[in-house]
Coordinates of C-alpha atoms in Angstrom, one line a residue:
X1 CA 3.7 0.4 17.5
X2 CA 5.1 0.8 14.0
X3 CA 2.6 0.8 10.7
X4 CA 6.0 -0.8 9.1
X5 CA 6.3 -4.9 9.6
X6 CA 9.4 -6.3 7.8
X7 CA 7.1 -9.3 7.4
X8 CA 5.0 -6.9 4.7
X9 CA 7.2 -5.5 2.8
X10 CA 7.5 -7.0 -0.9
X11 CA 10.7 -6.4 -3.2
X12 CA 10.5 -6.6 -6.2
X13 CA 6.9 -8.3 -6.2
X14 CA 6.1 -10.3 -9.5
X15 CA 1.9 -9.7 -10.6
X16 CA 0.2 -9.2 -13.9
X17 CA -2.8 -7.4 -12.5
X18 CA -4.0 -5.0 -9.8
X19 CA -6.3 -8.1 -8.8
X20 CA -3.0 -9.6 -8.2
X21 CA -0.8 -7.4 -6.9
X22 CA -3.8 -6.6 -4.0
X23 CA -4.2 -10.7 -3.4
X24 CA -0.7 -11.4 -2.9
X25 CA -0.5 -8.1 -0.3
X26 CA -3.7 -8.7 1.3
X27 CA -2.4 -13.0 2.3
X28 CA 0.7 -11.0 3.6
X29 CA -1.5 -9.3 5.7
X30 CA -4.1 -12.1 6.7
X31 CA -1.7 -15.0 7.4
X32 CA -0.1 -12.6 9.7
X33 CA -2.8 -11.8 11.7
X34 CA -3.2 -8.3 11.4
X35 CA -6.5 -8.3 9.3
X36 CA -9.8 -10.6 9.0
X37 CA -10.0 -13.2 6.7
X38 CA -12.4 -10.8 5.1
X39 CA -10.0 -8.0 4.1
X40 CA -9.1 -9.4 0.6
X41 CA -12.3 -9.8 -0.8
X42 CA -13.4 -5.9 1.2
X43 CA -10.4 -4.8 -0.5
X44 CA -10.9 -5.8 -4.1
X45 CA -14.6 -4.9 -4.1
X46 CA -13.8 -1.3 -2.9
X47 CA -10.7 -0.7 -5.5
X48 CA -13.5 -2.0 -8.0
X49 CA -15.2 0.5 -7.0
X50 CA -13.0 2.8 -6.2
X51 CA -9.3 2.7 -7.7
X52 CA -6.9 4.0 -5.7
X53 CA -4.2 4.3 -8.5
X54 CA -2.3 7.9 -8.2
X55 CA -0.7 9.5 -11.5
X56 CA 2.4 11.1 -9.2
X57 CA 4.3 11.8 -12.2
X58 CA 7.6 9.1 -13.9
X59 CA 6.4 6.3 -11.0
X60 CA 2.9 6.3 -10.0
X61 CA 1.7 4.5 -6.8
X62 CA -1.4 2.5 -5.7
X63 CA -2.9 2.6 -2.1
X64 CA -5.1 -0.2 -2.1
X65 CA -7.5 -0.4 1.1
X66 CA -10.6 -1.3 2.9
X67 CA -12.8 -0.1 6.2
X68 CA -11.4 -0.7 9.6
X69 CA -13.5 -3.0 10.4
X70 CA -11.6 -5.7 8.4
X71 CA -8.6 -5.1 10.5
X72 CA -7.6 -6.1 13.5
X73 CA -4.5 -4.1 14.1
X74 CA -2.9 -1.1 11.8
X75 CA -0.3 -2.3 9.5
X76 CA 1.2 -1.2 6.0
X77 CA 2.0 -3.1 3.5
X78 CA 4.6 -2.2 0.8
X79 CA 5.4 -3.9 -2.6
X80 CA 8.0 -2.4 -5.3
X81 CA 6.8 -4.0 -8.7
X82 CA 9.4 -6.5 -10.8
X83 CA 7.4 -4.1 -13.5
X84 CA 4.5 -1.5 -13.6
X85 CA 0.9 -2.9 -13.3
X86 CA -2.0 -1.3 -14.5
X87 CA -4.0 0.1 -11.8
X88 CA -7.3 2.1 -12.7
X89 CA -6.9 6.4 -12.0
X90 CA -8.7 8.0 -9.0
X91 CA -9.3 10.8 -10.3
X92 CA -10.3 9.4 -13.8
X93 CA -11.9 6.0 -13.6
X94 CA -11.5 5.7 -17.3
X95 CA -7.7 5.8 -17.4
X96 CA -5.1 3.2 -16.2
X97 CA -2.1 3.7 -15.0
X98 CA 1.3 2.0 -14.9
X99 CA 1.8 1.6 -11.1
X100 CA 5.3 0.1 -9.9
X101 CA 4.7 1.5 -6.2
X102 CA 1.9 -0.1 -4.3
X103 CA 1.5 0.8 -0.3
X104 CA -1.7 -1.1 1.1
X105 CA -3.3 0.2 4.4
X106 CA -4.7 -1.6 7.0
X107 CA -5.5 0.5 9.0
X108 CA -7.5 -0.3 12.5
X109 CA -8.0 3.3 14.0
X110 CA -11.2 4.6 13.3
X111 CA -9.4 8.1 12.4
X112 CA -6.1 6.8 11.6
X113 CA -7.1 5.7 7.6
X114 CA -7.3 9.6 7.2
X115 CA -3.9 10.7 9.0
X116 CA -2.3 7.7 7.1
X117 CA -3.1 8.8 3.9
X118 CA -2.5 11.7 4.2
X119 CA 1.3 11.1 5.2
X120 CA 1.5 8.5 2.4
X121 CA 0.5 11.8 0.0
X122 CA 3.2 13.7 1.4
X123 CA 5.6 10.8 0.3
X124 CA 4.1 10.1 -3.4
X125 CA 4.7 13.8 -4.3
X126 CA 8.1 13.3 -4.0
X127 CA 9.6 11.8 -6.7
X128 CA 13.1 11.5 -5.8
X129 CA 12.1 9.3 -2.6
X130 CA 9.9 7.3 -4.8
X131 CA 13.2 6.3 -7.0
X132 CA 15.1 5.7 -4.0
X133 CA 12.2 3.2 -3.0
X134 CA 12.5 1.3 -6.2
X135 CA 16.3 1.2 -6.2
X136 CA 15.9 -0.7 -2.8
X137 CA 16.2 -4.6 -3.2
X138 CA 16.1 -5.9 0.5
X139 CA 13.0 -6.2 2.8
X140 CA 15.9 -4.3 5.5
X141 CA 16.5 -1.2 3.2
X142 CA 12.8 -0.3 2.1
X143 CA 11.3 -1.7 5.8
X144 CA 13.8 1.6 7.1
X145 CA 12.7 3.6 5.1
X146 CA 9.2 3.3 5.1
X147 CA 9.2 2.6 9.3
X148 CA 11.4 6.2 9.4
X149 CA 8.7 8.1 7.2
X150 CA 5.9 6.7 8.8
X151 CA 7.4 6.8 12.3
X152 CA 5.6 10.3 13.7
X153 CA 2.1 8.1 12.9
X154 CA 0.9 6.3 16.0
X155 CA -2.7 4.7 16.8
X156 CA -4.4 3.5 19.7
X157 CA -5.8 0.3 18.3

């Protein structure tokens, strides 16, 4: 089972806010079955909480998510931003960052919202990737990608 779903990846997504940006990703998600209908709202409360914007250097990424238990099967959603939206810093709550990036996990494995990240840290460090990302204008092109990075991930849902 792939994390990667061409039906939830998002070229070139147009969104004003975070808020945004998470509500159109999160229906991507729901009307495809993969989470509860109570994944948007779990989601939004937690980045409230607790942003999930990363400073990664020239393009900065947001991994938006929420417990398991608003899942019902492990998927990723991707979205390259039409242009950066301002996502609050982990690591400084205080600052806002220009996101253009946004990978958002749903992630049914109890253990598998760990090893996910984890891998998705691996890919945010890299720069160059990142760029080749955002150059990518079809669902086909970044779906690859993302389905060939993610590929040695796999669950037991």
């Amino acid at each position: 089972m792939s994390l990667a779903d061409t039906k939830l990846i998002v070229p070139q997504l147009v969104a004003d806010t975070a808020e945004d940006v998470i509500s159109q990703l999160a229906d991507k998600l729901t009307e495809n079955g993969f989470v509860k209908d109570s994944f948007k709202a779990a989601v939004l409360t937690r980045e409230s909480k607790f942003p999930t914007g990363l400073p990664t250097g020239a393009i900065n990424v947001a991994i938006p998510h929420a417990d398991a238990k608003y899942t019902n099967e492990s998927k990723i959603a991707v979205a390259t931003l039409a242009h950066p939206v301002k996502f609050r810093n982990m690591a400084d709550t205080t600052q806002e960052l220009d996101v253009s990036l946004v990978f958002m996990l749903g992630i049914h494995e109890a253990h598998g919202q760990v090893a996910t990240l984890q891998k998705i840290m691996s890919l945010v460090q890299d720069q160059a990737h990142l760029q080749k990302l955002l150059g990518m204008t079809t669902v086909d092109d970044i779906f690859a990608d993302v389905d060939a990075f993610l590929s040695d991930l796999k669950f037991e849902d």
